[in-house]
Tab-separated table of C-alpha atoms in Angstrom:
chain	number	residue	atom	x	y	z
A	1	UNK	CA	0.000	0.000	0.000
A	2	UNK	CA	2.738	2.469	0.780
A	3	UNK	CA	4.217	1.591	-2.684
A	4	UNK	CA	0.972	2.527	-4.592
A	5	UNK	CA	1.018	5.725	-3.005
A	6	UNK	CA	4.225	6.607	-3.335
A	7	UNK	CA	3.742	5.743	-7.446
A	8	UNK	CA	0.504	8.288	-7.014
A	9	UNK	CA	2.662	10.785	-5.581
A	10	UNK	CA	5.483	11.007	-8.017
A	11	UNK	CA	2.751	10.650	-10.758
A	12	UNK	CA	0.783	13.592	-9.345
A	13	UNK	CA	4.212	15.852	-9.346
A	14	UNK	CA	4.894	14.852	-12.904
A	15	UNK	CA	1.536	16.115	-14.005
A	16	UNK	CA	1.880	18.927	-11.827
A	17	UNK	CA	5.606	20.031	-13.963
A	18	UNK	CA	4.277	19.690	-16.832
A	19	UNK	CA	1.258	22.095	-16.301
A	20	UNK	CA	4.136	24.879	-15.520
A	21	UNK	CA	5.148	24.605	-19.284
A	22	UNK	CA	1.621	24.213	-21.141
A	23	UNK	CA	1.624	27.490	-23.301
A	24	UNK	CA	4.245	28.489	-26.225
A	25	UNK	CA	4.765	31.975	-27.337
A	26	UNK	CA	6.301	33.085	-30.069
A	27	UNK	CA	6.782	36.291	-31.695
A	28	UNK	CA	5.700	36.131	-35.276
A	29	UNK	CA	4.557	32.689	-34.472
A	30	UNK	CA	7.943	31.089	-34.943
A	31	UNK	CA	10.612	32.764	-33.042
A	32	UNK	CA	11.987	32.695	-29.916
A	33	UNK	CA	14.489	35.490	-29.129
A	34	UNK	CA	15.085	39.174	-29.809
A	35	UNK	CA	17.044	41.931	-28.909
A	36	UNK	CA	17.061	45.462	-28.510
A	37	UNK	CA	20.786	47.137	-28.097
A	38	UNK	CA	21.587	50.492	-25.935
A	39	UNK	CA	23.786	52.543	-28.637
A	40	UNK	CA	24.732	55.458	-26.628
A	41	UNK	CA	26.332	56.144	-23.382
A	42	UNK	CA	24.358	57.136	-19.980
A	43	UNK	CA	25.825	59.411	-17.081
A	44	UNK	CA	24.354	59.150	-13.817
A	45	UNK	CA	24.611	61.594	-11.016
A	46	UNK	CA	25.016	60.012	-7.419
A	47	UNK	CA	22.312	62.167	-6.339
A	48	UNK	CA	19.585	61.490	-8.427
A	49	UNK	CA	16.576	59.259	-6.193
A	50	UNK	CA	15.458	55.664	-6.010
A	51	UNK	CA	13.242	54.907	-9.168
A	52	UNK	CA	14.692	57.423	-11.543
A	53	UNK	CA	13.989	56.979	-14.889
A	54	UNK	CA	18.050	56.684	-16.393
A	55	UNK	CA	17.013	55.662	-19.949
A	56	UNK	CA	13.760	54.908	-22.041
A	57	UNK	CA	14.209	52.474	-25.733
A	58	UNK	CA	12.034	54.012	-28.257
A	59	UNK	CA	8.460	52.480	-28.456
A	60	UNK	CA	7.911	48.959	-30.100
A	61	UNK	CA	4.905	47.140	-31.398
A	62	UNK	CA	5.519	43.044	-32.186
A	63	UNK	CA	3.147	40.904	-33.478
A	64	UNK	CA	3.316	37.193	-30.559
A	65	UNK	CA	1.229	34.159	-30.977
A	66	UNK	CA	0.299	32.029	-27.842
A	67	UNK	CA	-1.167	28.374	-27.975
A	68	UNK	CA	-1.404	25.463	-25.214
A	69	UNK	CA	1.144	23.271	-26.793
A	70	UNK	CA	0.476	20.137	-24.662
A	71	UNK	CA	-3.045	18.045	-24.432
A	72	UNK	CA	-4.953	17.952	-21.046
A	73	UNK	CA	-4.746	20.884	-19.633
A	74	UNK	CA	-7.797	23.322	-18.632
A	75	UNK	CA	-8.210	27.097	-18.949
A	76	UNK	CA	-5.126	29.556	-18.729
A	77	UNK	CA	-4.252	32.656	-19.281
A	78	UNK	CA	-0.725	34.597	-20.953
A	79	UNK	CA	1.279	36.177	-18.033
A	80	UNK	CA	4.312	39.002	-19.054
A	81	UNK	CA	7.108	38.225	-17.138
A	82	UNK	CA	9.319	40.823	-15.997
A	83	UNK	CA	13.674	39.601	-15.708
A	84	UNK	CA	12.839	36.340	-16.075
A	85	UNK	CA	16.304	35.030	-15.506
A	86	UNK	CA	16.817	36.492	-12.909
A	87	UNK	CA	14.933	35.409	-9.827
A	88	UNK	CA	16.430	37.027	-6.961
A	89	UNK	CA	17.085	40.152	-8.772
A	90	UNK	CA	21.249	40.139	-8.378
A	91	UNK	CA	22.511	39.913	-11.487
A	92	UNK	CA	22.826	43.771	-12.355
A	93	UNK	CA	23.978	44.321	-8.895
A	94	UNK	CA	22.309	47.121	-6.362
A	95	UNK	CA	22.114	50.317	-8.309
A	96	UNK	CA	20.130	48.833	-11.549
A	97	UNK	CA	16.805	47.632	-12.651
A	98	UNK	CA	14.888	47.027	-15.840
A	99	UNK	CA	11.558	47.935	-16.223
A	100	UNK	CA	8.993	47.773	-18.831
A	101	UNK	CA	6.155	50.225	-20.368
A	102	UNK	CA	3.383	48.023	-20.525
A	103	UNK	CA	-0.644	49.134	-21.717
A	104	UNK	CA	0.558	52.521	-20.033
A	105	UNK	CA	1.930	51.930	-17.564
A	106	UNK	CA	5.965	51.483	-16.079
A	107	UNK	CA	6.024	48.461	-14.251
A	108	UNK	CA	9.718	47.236	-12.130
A	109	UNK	CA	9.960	44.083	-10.756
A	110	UNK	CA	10.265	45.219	-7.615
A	111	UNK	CA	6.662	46.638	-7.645
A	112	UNK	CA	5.249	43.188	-8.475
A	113	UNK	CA	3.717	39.924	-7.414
A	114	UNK	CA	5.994	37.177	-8.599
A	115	UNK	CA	7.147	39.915	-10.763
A	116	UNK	CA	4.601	39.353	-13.442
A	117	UNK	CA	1.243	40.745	-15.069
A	118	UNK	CA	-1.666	38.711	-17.096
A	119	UNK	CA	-2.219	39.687	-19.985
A	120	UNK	CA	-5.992	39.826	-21.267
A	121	UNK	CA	-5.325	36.774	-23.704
A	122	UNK	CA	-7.106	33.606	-22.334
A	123	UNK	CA	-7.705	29.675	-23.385
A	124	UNK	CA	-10.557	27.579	-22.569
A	125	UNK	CA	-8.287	24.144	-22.566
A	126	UNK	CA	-6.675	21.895	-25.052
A	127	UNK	CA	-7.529	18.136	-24.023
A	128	UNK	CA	-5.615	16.650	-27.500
A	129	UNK	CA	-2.078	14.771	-27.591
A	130	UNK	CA	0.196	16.959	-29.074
A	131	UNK	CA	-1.313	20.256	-28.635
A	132	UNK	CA	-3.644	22.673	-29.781
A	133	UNK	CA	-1.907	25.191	-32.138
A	134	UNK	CA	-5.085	25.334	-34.642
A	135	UNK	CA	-6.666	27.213	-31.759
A	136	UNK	CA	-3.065	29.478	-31.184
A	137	UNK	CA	-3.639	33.406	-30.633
A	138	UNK	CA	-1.995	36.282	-31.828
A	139	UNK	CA	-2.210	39.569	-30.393
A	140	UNK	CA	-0.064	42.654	-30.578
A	141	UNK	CA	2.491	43.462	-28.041
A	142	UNK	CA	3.225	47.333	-27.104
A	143	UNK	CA	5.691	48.036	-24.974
A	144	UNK	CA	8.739	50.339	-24.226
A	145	UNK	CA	12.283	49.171	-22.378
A	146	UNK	CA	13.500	51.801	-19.429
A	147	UNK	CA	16.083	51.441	-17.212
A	148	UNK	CA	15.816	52.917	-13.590
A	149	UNK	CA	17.945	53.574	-10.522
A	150	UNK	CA	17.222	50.597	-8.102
A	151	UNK	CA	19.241	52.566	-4.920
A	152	UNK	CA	18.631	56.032	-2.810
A	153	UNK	CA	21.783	59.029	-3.500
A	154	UNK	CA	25.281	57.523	-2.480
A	155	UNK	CA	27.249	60.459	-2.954
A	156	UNK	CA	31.019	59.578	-4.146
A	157	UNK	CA	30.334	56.429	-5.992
A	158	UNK	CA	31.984	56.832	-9.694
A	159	UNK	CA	32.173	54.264	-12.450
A	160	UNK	CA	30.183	51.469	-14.157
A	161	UNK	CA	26.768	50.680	-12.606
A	162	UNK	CA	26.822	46.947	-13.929
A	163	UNK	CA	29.252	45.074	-15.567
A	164	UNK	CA	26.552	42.634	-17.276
A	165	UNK	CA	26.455	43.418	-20.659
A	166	UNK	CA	23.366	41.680	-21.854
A	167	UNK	CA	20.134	41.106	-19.562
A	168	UNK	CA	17.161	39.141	-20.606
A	169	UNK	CA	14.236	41.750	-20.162
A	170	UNK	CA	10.282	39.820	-20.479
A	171	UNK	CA	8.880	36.316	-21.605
A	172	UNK	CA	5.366	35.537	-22.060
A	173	UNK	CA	4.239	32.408	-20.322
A	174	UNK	CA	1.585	30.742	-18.342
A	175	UNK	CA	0.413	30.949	-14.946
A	176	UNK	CA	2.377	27.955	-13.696
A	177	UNK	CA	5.834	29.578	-14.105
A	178	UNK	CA	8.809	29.957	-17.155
A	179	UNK	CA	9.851	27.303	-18.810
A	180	UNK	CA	13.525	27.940	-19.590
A	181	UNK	CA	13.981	24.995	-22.485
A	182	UNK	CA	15.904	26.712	-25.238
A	183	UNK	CA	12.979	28.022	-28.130
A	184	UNK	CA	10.145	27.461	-25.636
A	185	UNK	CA	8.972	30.493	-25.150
A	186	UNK	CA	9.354	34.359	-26.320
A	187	UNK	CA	12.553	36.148	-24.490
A	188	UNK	CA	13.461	40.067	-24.950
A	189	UNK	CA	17.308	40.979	-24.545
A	190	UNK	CA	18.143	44.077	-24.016
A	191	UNK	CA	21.798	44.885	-24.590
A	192	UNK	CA	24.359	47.492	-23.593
A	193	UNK	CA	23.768	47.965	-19.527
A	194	UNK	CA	27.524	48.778	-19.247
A	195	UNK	CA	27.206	51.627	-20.711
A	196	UNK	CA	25.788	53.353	-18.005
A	197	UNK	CA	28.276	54.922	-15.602
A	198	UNK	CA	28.180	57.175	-12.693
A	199	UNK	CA	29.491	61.038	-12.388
A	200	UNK	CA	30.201	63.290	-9.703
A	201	UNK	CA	27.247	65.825	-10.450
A	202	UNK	CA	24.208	66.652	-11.556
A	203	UNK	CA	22.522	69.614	-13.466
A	204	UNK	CA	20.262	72.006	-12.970
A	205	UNK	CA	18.069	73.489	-15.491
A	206	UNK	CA	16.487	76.983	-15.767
A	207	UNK	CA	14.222	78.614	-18.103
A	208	UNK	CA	13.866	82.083	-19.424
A	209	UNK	CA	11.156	83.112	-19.173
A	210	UNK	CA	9.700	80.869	-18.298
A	211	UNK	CA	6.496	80.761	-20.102
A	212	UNK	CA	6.455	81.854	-23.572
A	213	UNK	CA	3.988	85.426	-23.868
A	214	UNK	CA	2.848	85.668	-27.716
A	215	UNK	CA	0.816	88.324	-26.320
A	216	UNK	CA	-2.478	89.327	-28.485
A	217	UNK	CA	-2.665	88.531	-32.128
A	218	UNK	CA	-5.337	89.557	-34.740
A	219	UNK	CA	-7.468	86.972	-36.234
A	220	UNK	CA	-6.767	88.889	-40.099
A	221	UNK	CA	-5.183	87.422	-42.341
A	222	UNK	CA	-5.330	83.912	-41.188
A	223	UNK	CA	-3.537	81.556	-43.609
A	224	UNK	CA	-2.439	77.351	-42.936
A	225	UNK	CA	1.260	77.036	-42.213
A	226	UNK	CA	1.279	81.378	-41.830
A	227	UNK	CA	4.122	82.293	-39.230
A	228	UNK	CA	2.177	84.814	-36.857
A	229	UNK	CA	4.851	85.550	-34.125
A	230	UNK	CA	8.572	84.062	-33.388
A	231	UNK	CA	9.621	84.545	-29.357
A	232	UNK	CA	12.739	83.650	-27.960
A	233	UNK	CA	13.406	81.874	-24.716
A	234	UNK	CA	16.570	79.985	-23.399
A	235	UNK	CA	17.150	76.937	-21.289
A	236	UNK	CA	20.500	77.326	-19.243
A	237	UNK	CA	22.260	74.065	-17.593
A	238	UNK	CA	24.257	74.456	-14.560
A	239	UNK	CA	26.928	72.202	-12.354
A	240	UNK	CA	28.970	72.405	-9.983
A	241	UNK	CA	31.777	70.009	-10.703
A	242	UNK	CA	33.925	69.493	-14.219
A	243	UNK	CA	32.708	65.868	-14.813
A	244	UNK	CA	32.161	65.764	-18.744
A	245	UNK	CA	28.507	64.810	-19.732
A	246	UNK	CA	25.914	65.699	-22.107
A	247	UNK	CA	22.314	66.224	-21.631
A	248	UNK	CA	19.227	64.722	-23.658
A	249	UNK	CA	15.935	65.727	-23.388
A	250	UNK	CA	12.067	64.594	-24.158
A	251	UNK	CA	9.744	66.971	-24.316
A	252	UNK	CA	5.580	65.413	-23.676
A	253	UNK	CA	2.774	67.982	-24.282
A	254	UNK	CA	0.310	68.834	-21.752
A	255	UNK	CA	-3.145	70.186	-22.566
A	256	UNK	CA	-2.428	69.864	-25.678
A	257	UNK	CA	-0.979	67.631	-28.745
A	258	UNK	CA	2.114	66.744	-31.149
A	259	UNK	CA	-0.037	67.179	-33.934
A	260	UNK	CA	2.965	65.866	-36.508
A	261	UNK	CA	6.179	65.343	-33.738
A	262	UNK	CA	6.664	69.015	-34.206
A	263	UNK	CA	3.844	71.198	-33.780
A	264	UNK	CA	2.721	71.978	-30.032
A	265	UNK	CA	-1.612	71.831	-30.851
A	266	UNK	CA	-3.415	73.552	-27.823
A	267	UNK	CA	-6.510	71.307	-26.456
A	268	UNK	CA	-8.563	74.867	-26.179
A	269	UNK	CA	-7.378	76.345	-29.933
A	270	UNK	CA	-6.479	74.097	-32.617
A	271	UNK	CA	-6.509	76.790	-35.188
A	272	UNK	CA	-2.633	77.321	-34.277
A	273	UNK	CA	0.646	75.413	-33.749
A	274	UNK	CA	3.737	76.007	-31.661
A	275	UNK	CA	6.887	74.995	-32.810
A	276	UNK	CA	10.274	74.978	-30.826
A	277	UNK	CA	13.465	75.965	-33.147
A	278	UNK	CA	16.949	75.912	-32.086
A	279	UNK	CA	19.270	78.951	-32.718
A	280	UNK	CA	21.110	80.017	-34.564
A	281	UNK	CA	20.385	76.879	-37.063
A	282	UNK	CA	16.689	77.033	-36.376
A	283	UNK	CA	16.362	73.117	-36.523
A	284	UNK	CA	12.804	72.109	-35.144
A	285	UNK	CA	12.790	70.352	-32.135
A	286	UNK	CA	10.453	67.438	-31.799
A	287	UNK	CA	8.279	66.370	-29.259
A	288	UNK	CA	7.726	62.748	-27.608
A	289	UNK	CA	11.073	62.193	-28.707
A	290	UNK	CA	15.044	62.142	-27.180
A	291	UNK	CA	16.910	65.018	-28.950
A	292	UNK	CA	20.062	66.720	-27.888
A	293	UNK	CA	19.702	69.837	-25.458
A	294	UNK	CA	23.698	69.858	-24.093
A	295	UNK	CA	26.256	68.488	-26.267
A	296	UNK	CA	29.066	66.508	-24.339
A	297	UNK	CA	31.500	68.913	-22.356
A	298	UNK	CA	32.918	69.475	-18.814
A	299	UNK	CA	31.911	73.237	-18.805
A	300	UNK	CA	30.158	74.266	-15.922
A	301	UNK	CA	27.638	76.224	-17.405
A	302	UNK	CA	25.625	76.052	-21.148
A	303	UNK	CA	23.620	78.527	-22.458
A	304	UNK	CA	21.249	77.071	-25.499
A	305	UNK	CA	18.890	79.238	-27.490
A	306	UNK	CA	15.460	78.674	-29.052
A	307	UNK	CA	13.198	80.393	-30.765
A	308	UNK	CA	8.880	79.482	-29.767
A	309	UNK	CA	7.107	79.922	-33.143
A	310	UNK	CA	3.457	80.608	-33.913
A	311	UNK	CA	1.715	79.449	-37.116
A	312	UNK	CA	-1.622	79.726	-38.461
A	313	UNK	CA	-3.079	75.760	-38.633
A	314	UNK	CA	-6.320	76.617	-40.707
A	315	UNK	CA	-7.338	79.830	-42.786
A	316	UNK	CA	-10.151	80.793	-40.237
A	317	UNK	CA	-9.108	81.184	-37.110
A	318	UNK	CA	-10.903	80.384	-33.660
A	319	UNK	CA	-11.123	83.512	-31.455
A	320	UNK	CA	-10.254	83.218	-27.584
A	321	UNK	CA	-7.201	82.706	-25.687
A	322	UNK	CA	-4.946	79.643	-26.092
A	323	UNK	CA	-2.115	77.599	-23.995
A	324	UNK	CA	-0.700	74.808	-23.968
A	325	UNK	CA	2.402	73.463	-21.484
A	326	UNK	CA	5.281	70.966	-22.885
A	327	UNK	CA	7.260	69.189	-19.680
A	328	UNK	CA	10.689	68.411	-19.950
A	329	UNK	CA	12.225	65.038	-18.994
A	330	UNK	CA	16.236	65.385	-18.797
A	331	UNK	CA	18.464	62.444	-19.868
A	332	UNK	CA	22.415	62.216	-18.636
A	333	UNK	CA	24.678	61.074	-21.745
């Protein structure tokens, strides 16, 4: 008697393993792996806090196809996991975590349950041998890569802040867990963590002035893509120490839209556009997007110059008053 249960036991915990591996998800239906590669270099101040944003990949839209890929198994559901190789969260050492922009939102490991979210992509069972790909699903994946600073300010700390070069970033799998097999299941790499380094300052960032008057303008005259009014501003970055960085910046409208990447749209007056130009070359800067504000240098202090310019968007203008606000995430480089 003790034998047949011990032979139910170990048959039980077979069935149980297997459950943990019952979905496959592929991108494009057939493959397993990608990667996305870091291509430029990131400076981090020491004093910047726990959960800053050091880095964000561009946004990325990938076709995956799920199916249960083993017979006798009930309803499930896709789960996104978050560093999926690494459990305890050690490998990029204290100072470092991945995160991922999923349906919205950022979401970090460390914020997590089992450091994983389901994904609204459900199966009602597959009960034949061998699978049930003929009922497989495939569903778009949106998502953005950012990297964030897992510690509080340690001021004096200079250098790398990982020497891993390559981390593997999500995989899609069920509810029961990963299944590491090679070609199993979906993985994201992201490459190019070592890049990141620390430096003995930060900047600070002024504006003048700091919102941009075009004071009143007439309503004669109107005319699409008509310059009304061009008013300069500047944006001034400031340190106190000689470490040589550059600075990047994204700029994300507020009450109002990026009509085409370029063109500040206010929510309360569509009939005109603000565009941001950089002096003296007057390139357009865009919006929603990483662009260069300081170039790489140890000077203490940069000065850069812009001109805010005010077009006509239709040939009959809508009277009233208009504004619209543009914030300004800062990138080290």
């Amino acid at each position: 008697m003790k034998r047949v249960c011990q032979l139910l036991s170990l048959a039980l915990l077979l069935v149980l393993t297997q459950k943990s591996y019952a979905l496959a998800c592929k991108k494009n239906g057939t493959q397993a792996t990608d990667a996305i590669m870091i291509n430029t270099s990131i400076a981090v101040p020491n004093s910047l806090p726990k959960d800053t944003v050091l880095w964000r990949s561009d946004n990325y839209s990938i076709s995956m196809t799920c199916w249960q890929d083993n017979g006798g198994y009930g309803a499930e559901s896709v789960y996104f996991y978050l560093s999926p190789r690494d459990p305890g969260l050690t490998q990029l050492g204290p100072d470092l975590e991945v995160g991922i922009h999923l349906n919205g939102t950022d979401l970090r490991c460390t914020q997590l349950a089992q450091c994983r979210v389901q994904l609204p992509i459900h199966f009602s069972g597959c009960y034949v041998t061998g699978g049930c790909k003929d009922k497989a699903q495939t569903f778009p994946l949106n998502f953005n890569f950012f990297v964030s600073k897992r510690s509080p300010p340690r001021p004096g700390k200079e250098g790398a802040l990982t020497a891993v070069p390559t981390y593997p970033a999500f995989q899609l799998d069920g509810v029961g867990g990963m299944n590491n097999a090679p070609d199993s299941n979906f993985v994201m790499v992201l490459i190019g963590l070592n890049k990141l380094r620390y430096v003995a300052c930060s900047s600070v960032l002024s504006i003048s002035p700091k919102t941009v008057d075009f004071g009143s303008i007439t309503s004669t005259g109107a005319q699409t893509n008509k310059m009304i009014k061009e008013v300069p501003f500047s944006i001034t970055a400031t340190k106190s120490c000689n470490s040589a960085y550059g600075l990047n910046a994204v700029l994300t409208p507020v009450a109002a839209t990026a009509a085409d990447g370029y063109t500040l749209v206010p929510n309360n007056n569509t009939s005109v556009g603000i565009s941001l130009l950089k002096q003296p070359s007057r390139t357009a800067i865009p919006f929603n997007k990483e662009f260069t504000l300081v170039e790489y240098s140890p000077d203490p202090m940069v000065v850069n110059n812009f001109l805010a310019q005010l077009k006509w968007r239709t040939n009959k203008a809508i009277l009233g008053k208009f504004n619209a606000t543009a914030t300004i995430d800062v990138f080290y480089k």
